């Protein structure tokens, strides 16, 4: 079901706030590494997550 105008504005605003927050964190010292670490920690908490068993190929 499509969003109405009010819902669309709220969703767009939330999306841009999240994007601003992401970009600010990425630009901070160590930001990209911190984002990656937070994502990895979140993945490991998911019941469906299964780490790859295949070794990385250079």
Short mmCIF file of C-alpha atoms in Angstrom, two decimals:
data_model
loop_
_atom_site.label_atom_id
_atom_site.label_comp_id
_atom_site.label_asym_id
_atom_site.label_seq_id
_atom_site.Cartn_x
_atom_site.Cartn_y
_atom_site.Cartn_z
CA UNK A 1 0.00 0.00 0.00
CA UNK A 2 1.46 3.38 -1.00
CA UNK A 3 2.20 6.03 1.59
CA UNK A 4 0.02 9.10 1.84
CA UNK A 5 1.60 12.57 1.72
CA UNK A 6 2.08 12.82 5.50
CA UNK A 7 3.64 9.36 5.73
CA UNK A 8 5.83 10.06 2.72
CA UNK A 9 7.16 13.30 4.26
CA UNK A 10 7.81 11.52 7.59
CA UNK A 11 9.61 8.64 5.86
CA UNK A 12 11.70 11.01 3.73
CA UNK A 13 12.64 13.06 6.78
CA UNK A 14 13.67 9.95 8.71
CA UNK A 15 15.72 8.70 5.78
CA UNK A 16 17.62 11.99 5.44
CA UNK A 17 18.24 12.18 9.22
CA UNK A 18 19.71 8.66 9.12
CA UNK A 19 21.82 9.55 6.10
CA UNK A 20 23.14 12.69 7.81
CA UNK A 21 24.01 10.63 10.90
CA UNK A 22 25.77 7.98 8.80
CA UNK A 23 27.80 10.54 6.85
CA UNK A 24 28.84 12.36 10.03
CA UNK A 25 29.94 9.10 11.66
CA UNK A 26 31.79 8.00 8.52
CA UNK A 27 33.70 11.28 8.40
CA UNK A 28 34.79 11.08 12.04
CA UNK A 29 38.17 9.63 12.98
CA UNK A 30 37.98 5.88 12.50
CA UNK A 31 34.40 6.21 11.34
CA UNK A 32 34.44 3.66 8.53
CA UNK A 33 36.08 1.06 10.78
CA UNK A 34 33.60 1.77 13.58
CA UNK A 35 30.66 1.38 11.18
CA UNK A 36 32.05 -1.92 9.90
CA UNK A 37 32.63 -3.20 13.45
CA UNK A 38 29.11 -2.21 14.53
CA UNK A 39 27.64 -3.94 11.50
CA UNK A 40 29.67 -7.10 12.16
CA UNK A 41 28.57 -7.13 15.81
CA UNK A 42 24.94 -6.73 14.72
CA UNK A 43 25.30 -9.57 12.20
CA UNK A 44 26.73 -11.89 14.84
CA UNK A 45 23.69 -11.26 17.06
CA UNK A 46 21.29 -12.43 14.33
CA UNK A 47 19.96 -15.98 14.66
CA UNK A 48 20.23 -16.54 10.91
CA UNK A 49 23.86 -15.40 10.59
CA UNK A 50 26.35 -18.06 9.56
CA UNK A 51 29.92 -16.85 9.02
CA UNK A 52 31.45 -17.94 5.75
CA UNK A 53 33.53 -21.07 6.07
CA UNK A 54 35.36 -20.48 2.80
CA UNK A 55 38.80 -18.89 3.18
CA UNK A 56 39.28 -15.52 1.56
CA UNK A 57 41.11 -15.70 -1.74
CA UNK A 58 43.61 -12.89 -2.31
#
